[in-house]
PDB file of C-alpha atoms and ligand atoms in Angstrom:
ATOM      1  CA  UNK A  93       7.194   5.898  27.452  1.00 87.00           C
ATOM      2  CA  UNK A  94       9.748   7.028  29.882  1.00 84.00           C
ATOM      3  CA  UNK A  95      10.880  10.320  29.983  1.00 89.00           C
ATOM      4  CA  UNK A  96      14.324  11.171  28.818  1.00 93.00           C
ATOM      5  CA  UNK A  97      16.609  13.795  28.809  1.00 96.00           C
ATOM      6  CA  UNK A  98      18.739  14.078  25.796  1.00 95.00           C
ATOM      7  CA  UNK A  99      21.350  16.932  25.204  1.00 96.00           C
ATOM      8  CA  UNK A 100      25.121  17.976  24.096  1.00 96.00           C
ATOM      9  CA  UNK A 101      27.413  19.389  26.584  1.00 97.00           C
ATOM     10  CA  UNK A 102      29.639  22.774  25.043  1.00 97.00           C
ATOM     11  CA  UNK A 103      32.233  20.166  23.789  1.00 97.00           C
ATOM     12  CA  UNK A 104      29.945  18.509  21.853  1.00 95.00           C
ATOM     13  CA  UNK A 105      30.085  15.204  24.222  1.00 97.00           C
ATOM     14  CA  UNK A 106      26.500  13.321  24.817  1.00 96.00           C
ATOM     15  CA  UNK A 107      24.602  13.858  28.078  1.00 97.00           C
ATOM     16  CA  UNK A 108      21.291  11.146  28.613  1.00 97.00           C
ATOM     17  CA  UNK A 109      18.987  11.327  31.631  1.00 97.00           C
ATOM     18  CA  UNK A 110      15.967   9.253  32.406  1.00 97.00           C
ATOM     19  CA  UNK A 111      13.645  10.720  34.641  1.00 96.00           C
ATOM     20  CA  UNK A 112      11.478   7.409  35.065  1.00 95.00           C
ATOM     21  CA  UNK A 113      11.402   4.623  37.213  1.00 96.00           C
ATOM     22  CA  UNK A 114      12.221   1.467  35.106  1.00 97.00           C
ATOM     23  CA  UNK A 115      13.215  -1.034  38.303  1.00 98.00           C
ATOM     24  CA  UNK A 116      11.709  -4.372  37.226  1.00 98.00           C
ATOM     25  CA  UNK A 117      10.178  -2.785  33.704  1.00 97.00           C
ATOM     26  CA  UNK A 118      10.682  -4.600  30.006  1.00 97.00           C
ATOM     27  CA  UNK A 119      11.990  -1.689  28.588  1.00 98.00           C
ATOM     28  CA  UNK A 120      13.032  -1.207  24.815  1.00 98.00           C
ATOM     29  CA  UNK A 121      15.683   1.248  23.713  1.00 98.00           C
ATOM     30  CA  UNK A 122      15.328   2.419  20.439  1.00 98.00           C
ATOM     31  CA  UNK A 123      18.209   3.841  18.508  1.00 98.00           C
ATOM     32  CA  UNK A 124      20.178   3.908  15.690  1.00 98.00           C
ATOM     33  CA  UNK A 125      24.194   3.008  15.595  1.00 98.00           C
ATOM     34  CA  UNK A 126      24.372   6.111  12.641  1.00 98.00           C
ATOM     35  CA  UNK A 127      25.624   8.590  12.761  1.00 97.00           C
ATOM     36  CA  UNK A 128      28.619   8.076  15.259  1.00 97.00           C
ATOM     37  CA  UNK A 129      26.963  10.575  18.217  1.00 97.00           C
ATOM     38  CA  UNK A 130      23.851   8.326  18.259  1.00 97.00           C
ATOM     39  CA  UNK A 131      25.952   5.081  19.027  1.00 98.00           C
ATOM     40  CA  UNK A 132      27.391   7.200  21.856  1.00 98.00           C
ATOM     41  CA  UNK A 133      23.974   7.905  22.789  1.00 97.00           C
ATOM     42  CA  UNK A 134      22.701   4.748  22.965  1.00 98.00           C
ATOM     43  CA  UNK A 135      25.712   2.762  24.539  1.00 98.00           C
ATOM     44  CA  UNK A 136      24.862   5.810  27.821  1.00 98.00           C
ATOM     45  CA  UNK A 137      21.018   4.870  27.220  1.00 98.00           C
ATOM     46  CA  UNK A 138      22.071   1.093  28.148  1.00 98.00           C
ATOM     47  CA  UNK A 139      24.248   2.156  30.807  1.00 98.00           C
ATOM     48  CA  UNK A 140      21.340   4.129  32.702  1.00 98.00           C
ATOM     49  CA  UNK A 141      18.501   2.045  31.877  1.00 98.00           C
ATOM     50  CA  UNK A 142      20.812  -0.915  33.518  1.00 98.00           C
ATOM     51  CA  UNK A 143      20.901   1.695  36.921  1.00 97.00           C
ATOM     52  CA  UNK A 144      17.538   0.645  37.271  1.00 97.00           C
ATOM     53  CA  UNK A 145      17.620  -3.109  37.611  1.00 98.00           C
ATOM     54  CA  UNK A 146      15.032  -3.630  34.659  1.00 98.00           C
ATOM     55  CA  UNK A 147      13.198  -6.952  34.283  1.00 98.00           C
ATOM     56  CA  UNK A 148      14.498  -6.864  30.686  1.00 97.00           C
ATOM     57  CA  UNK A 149      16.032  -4.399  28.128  1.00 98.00           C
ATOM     58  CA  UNK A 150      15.342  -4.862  24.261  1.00 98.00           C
ATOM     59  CA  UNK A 151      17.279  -2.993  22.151  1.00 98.00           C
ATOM     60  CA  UNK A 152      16.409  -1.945  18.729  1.00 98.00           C
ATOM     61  CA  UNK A 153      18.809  -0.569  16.306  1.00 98.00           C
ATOM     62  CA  UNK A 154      16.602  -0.015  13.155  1.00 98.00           C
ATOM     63  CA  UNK A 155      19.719   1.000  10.736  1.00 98.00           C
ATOM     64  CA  UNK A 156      22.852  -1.138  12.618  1.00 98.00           C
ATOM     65  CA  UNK A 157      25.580   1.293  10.859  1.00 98.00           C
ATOM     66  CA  UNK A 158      29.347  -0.467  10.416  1.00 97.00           C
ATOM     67  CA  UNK A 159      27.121  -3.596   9.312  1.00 97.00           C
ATOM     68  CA  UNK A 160      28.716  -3.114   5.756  1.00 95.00           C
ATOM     69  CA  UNK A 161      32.846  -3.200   7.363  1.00 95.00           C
ATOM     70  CA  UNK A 162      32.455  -6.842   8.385  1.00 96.00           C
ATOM     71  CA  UNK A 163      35.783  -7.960   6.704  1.00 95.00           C
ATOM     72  CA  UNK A 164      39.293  -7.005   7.686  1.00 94.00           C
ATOM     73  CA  UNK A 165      40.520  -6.315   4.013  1.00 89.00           C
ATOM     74  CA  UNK A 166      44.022  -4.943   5.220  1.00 94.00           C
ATOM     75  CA  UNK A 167      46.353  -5.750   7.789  1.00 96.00           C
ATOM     76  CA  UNK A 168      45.905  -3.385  11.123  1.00 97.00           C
ATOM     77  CA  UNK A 169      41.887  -3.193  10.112  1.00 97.00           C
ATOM     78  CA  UNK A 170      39.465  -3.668  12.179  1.00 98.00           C
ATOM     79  CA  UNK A 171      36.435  -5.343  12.215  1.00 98.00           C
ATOM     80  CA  UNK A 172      33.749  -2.699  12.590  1.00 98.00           C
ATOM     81  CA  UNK A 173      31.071  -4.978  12.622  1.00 98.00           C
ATOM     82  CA  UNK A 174      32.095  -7.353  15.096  1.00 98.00           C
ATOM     83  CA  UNK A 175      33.030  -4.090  17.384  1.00 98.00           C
ATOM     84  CA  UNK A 176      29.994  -2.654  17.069  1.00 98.00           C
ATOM     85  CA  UNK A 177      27.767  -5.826  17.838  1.00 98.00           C
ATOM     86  CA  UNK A 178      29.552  -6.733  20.594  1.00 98.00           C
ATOM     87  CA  UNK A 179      29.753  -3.491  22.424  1.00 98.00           C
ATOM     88  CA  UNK A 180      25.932  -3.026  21.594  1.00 98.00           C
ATOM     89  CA  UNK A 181      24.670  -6.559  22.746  1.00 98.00           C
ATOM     90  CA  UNK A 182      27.426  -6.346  26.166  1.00 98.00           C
ATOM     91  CA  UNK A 183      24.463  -4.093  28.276  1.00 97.00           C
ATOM     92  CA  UNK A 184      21.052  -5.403  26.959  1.00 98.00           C
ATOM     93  CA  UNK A 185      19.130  -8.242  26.921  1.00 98.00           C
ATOM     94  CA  UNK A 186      18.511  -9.247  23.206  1.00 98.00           C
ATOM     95  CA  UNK A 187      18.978  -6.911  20.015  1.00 98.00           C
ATOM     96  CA  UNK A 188      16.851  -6.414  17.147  1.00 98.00           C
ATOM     97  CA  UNK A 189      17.596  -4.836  14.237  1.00 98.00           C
ATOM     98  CA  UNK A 190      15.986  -4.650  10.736  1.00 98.00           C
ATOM     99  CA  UNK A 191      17.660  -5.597   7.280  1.00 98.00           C
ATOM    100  CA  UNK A 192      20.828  -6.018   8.040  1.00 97.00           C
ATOM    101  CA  UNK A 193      23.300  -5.914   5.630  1.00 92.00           C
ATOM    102  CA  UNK A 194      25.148  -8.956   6.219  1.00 93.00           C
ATOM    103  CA  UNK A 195      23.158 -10.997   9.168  1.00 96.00           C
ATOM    104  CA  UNK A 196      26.215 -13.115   9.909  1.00 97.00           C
ATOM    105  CA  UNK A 197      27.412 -10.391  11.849  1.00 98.00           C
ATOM    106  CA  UNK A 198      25.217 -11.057  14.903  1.00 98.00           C
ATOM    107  CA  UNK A 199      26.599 -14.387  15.640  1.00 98.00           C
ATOM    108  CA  UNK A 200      29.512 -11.813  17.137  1.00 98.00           C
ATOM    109  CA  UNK A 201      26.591 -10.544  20.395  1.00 98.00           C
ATOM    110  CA  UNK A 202      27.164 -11.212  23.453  1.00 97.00           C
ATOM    111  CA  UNK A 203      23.218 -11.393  23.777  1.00 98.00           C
ATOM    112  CA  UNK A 204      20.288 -12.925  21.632  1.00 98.00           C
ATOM    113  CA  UNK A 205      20.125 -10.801  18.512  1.00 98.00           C
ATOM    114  CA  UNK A 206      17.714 -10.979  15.773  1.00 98.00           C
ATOM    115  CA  UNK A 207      17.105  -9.178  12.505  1.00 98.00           C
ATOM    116  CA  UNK A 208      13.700  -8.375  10.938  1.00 98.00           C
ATOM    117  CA  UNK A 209      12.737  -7.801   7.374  1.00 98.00           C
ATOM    118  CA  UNK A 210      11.188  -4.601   6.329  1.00 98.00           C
ATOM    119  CA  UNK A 211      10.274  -5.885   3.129  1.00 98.00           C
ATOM    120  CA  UNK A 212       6.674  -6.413   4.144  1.00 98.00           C
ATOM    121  CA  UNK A 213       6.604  -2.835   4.634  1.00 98.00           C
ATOM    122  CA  UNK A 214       8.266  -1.636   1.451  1.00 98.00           C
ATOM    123  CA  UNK A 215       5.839  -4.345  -0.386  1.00 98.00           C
ATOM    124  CA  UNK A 216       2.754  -2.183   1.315  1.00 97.00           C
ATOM    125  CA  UNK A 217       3.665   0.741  -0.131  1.00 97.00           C
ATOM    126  CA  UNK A 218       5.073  -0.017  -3.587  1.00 98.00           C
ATOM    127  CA  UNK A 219       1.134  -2.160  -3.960  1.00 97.00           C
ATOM    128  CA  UNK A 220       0.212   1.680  -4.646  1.00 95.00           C
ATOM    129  CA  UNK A 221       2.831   1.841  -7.996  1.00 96.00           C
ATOM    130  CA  UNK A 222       1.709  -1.424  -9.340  1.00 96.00           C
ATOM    131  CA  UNK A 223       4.934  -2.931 -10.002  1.00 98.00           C
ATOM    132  CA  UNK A 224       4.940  -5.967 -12.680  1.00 96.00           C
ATOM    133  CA  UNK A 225       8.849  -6.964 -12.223  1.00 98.00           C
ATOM    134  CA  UNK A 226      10.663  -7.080  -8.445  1.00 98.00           C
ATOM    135  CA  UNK A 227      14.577  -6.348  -9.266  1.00 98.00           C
ATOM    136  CA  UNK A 228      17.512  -6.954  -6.515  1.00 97.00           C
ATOM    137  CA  UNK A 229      20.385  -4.867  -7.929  1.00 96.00           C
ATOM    138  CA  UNK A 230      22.985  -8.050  -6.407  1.00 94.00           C
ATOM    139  CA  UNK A 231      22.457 -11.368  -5.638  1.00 93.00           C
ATOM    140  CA  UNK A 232      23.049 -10.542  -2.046  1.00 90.00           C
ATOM    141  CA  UNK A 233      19.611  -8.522  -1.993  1.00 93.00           C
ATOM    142  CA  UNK A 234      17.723 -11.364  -3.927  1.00 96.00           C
ATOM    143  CA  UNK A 235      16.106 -12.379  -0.439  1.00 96.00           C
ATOM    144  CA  UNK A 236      14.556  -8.750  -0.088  1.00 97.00           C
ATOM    145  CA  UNK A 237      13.120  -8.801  -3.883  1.00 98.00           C
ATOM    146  CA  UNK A 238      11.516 -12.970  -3.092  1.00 98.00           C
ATOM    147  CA  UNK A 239       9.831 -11.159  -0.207  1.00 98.00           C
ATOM    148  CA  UNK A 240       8.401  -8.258  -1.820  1.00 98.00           C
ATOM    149  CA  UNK A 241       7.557 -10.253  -5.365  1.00 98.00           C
ATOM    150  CA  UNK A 242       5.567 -12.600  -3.105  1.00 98.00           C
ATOM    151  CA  UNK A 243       3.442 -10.134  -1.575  1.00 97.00           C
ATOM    152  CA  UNK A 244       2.793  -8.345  -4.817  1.00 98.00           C
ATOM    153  CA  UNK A 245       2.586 -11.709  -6.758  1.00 97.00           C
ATOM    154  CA  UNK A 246       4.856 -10.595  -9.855  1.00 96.00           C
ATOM    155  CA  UNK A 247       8.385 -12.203 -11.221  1.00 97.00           C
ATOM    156  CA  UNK A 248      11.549 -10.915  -9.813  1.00 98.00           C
ATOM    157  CA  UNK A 249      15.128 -11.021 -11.346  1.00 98.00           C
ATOM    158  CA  UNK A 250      18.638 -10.310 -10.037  1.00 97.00           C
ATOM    159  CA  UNK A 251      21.455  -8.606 -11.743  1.00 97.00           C
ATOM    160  CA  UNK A 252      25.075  -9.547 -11.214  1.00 94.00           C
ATOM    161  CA  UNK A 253      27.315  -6.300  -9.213  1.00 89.00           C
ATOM    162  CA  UNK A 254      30.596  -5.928  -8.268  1.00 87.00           C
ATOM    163  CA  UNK A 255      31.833  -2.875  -6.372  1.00 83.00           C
ATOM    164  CA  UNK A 256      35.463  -1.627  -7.091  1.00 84.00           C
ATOM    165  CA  UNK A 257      35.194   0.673  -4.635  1.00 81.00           C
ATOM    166  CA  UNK A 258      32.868   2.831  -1.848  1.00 75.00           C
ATOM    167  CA  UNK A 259      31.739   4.557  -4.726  1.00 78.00           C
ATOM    168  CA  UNK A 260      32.093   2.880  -8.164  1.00 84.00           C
ATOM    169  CA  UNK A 261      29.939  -0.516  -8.905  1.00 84.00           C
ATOM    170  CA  UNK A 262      30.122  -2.413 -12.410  1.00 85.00           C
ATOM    171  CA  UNK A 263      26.915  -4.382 -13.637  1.00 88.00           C
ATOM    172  CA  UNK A 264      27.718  -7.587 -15.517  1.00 89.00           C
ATOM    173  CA  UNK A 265      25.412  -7.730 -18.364  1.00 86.00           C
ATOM    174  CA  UNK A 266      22.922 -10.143 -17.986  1.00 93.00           C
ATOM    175  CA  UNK A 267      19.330 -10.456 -19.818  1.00 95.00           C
ATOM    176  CA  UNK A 268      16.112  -9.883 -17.342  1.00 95.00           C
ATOM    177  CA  UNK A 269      12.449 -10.432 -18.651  1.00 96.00           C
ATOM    178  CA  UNK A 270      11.738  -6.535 -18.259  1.00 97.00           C
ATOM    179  CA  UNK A 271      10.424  -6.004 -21.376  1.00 98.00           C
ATOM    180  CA  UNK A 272       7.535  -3.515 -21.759  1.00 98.00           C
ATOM    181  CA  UNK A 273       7.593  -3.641 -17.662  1.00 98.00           C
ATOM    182  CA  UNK A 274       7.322  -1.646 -14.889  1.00 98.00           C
ATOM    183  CA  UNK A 275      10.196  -2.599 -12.629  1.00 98.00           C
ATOM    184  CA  UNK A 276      10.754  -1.887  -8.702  1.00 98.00           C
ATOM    185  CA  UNK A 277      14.184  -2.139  -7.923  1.00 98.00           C
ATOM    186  CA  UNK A 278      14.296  -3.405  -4.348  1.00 98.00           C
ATOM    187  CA  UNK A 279      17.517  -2.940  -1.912  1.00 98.00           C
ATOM    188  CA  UNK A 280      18.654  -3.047   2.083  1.00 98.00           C
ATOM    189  CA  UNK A 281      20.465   0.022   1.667  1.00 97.00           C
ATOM    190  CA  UNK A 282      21.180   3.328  -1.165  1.00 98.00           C
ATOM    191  CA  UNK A 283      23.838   5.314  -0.263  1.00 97.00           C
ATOM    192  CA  UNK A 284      25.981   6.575  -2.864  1.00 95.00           C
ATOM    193  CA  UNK A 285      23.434   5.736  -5.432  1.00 96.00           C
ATOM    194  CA  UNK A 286      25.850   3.635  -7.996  1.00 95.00           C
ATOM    195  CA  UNK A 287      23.922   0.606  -7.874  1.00 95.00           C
ATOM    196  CA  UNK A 288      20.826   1.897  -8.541  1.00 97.00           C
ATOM    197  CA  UNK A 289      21.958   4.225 -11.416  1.00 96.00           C
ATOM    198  CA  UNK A 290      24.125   0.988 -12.963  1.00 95.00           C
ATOM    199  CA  UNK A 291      20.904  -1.392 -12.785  1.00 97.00           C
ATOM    200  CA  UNK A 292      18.332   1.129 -13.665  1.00 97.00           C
ATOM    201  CA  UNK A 293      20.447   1.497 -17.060  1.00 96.00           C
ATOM    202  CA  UNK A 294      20.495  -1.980 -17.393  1.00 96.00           C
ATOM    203  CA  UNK A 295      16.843  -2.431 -17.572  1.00 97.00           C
ATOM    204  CA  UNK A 296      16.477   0.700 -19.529  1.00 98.00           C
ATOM    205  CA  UNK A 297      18.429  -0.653 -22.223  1.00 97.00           C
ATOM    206  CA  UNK A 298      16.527  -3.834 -21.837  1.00 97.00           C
ATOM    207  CA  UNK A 299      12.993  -2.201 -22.523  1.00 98.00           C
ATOM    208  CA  UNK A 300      11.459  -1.727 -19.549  1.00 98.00           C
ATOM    209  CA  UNK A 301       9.023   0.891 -19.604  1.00 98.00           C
ATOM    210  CA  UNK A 302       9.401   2.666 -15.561  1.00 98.00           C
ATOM    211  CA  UNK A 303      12.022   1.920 -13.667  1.00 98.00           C
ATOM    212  CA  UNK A 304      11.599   3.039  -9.480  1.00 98.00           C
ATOM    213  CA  UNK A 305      13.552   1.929  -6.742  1.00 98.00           C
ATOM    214  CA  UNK A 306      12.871   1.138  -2.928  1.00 98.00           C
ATOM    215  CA  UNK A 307      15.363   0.644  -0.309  1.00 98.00           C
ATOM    216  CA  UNK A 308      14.568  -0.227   3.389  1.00 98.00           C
ATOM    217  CA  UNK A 309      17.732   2.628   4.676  1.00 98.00           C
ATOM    218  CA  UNK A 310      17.757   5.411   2.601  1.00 98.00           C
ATOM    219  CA  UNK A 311      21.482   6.588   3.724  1.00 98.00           C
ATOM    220  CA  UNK A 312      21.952   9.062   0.415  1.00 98.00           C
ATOM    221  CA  UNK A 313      25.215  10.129   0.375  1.00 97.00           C
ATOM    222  CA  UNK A 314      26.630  13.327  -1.072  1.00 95.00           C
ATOM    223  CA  UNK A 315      23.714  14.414  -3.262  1.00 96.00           C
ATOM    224  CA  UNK A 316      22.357  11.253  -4.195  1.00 98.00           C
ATOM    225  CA  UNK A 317      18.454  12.465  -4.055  1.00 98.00           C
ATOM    226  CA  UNK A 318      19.088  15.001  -6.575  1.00 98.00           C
ATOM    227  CA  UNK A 319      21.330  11.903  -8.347  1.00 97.00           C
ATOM    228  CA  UNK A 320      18.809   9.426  -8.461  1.00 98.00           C
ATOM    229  CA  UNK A 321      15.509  11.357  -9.333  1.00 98.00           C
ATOM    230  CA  UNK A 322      16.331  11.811 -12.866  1.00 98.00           C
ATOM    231  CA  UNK A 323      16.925   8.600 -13.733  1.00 98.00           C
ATOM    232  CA  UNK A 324      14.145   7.146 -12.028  1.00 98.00           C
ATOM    233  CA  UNK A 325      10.356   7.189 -12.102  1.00 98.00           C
ATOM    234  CA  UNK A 326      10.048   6.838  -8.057  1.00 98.00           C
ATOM    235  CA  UNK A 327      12.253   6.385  -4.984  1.00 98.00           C
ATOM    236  CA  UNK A 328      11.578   5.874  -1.455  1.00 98.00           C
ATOM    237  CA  UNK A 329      12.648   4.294   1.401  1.00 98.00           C
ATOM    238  CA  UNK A 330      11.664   3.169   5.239  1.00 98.00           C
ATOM    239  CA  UNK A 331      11.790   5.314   8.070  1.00 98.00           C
ATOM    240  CA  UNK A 332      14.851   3.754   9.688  1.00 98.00           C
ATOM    241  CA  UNK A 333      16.378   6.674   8.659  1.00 98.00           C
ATOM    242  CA  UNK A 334      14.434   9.898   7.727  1.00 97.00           C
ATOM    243  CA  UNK A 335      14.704  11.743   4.609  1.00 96.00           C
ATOM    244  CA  UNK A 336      12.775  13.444   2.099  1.00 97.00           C
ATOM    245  CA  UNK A 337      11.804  10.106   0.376  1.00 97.00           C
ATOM    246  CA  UNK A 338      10.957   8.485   4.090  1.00 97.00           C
ATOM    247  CA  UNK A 339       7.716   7.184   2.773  1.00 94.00           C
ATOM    248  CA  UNK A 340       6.964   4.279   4.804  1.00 96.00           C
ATOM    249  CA  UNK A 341       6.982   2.966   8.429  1.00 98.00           C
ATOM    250  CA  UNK A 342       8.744  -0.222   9.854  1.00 98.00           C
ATOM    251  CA  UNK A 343       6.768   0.322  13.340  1.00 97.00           C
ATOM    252  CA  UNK A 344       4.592  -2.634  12.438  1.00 96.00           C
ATOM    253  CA  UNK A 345       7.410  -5.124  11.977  1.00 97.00           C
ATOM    254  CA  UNK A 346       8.730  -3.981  15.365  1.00 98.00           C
ATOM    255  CA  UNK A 347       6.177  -3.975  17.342  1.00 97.00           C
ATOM    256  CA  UNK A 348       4.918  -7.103  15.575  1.00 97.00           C
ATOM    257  CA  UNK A 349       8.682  -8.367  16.457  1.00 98.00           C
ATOM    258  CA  UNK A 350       8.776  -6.994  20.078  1.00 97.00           C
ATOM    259  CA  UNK A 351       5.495  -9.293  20.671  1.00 94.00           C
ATOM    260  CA  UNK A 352       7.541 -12.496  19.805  1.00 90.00           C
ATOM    261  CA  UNK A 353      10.124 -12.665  22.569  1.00 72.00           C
ATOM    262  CA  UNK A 354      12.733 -14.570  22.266  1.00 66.00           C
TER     263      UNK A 354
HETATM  264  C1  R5P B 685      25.403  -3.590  -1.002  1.00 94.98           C
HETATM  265  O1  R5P B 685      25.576  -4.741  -1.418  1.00 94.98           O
HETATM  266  C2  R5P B 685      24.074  -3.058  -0.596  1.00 94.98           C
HETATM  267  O2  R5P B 685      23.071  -4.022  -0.671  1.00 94.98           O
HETATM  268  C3  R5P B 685      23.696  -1.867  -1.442  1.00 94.98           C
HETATM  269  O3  R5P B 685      23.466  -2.293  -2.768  1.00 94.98           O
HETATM  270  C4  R5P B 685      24.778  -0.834  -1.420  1.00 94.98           C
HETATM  271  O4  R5P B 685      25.145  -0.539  -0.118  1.00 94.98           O
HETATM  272  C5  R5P B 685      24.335   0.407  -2.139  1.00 94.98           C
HETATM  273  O5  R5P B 685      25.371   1.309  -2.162  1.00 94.98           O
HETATM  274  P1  R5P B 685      25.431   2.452  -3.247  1.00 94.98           P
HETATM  275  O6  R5P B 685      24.126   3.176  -3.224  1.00 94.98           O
HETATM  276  O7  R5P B 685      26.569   3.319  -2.776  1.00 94.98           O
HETATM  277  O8  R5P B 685      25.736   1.830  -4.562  1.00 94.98           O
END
């Protein structure tokens, strides 16, 4: 592990210094593009590593922030997504990132990209709960809950969600065998809590008998810890991004994905 020096200058403007040879190295940068400082920090961590003349440079965004803005849905928008992407693929030699929220967005890098699933990982832990019933919230997560309901071997369901706005969602009704269950609601990402709060009444009113929920970034905006635990019977997420509820480690997928170069 190289040595580096990270710190804030008295403006509040990033400094990065790395105080190891890396001429001819792989090396692997690993940061996250949230909050905005830390994409700062990593674009400098690309431009020194680069100093060096590495043999390679991986980098590895575990939470790829701006994944979520990759429409222009008014005129003079732009597309945060695509900006991102391309800015953090320009200095490196592939990117790898872990479930992203919409992986269309990588087809934007200027260098191989990949993304990962951490399901494997949130499957580990929930074995310990004993869910009977795998739940994606949407039918965009319904990839993440086939993944984890084939590890644990149990059913899985979708509900139908549409989001009015950053922080209301509506849940179609729609009937789910939950019954007398104990449901794991499975997701890429909680932030405001909405979804989870609209879906875990949904399969309250539908019988089921614990509700939890698991999310692979646990972003938790504006209180929504204190929102969620009431309503639910569990909650935790990866450690893409820590939190109180950081329960479980993505290292293996890494390091299991750094070992298959691309
Ligand atoms: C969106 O489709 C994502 O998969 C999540 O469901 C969403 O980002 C969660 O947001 P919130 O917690 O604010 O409802």
């Amino acid at each position: 592990m190289a040595i580096t020096e990270l710190k804030r200058f008295p403006d509040g403007e990033g400094y990065v210094r790395i105080h190891d040879d890396l001429a001819g190295q792989e090396v692997v940068i690993v940061q996250n593009s949230y909050p905005d400082p830390n994409l700062v920090e990593l674009l400098l961590l690309q431009d020194a590593v680069m100093e060096y003349k590495p043999a390679r440079v991986i980098t590895v965004v575990p939470y790829f922030g701006y994944a979520r803005q990759d429409k222009k849905f008014n005129q003079g928008e732009p597309i945060s997504a695509r900006a991102l992407t391309r800015h953090m693929t320009r200095f490196t030699t592939e990117l790898i990132t872990i479930d992203l929220h919409e992986t269309s967005i990588l087809e934007w890098s200027d260098s191989p990209a990949r993304n990962i699933s951490g399901m494997p990982a949130i499957a580990r832990a929930l074995k310990e709960y004993a869910p009977d019933f795998i739940l994606s919230p949407d039918k965009g997560a319904v990839d993440l809950a086939t993944i984890v309901a084939d590890h644990l071997g149990c059913g899985w369901d979708y509900l139908e969600k549409t989001r009015l706005d950053g922080e209301t969602v509506v849940m179609k009704a729609k009937k789910v065998d939950v019954a007398g269950k104990k449901v794991a609601i499975v997701d890429d990402i909680i932030a405001t809590g909405g979804t989870i709060i609209r879906a875990t009444e949904q399969l309250r009113d539908q019988g089921a008998t614990y509700v939890m929920a698991a999310c692979t970034h646990g972003l938790f905006t504006g209180g929504a810890i204190e929102r969620l635990n009431p309503v639910l019977d569990g909650l935790f997420s990866t450690d893409t991004l820590m939190n109180s509820t950081s329960k479980v480690s993505v290292a293996v997928e890494l390091a299991d994905a750094l070992q298959q170069k691309n």
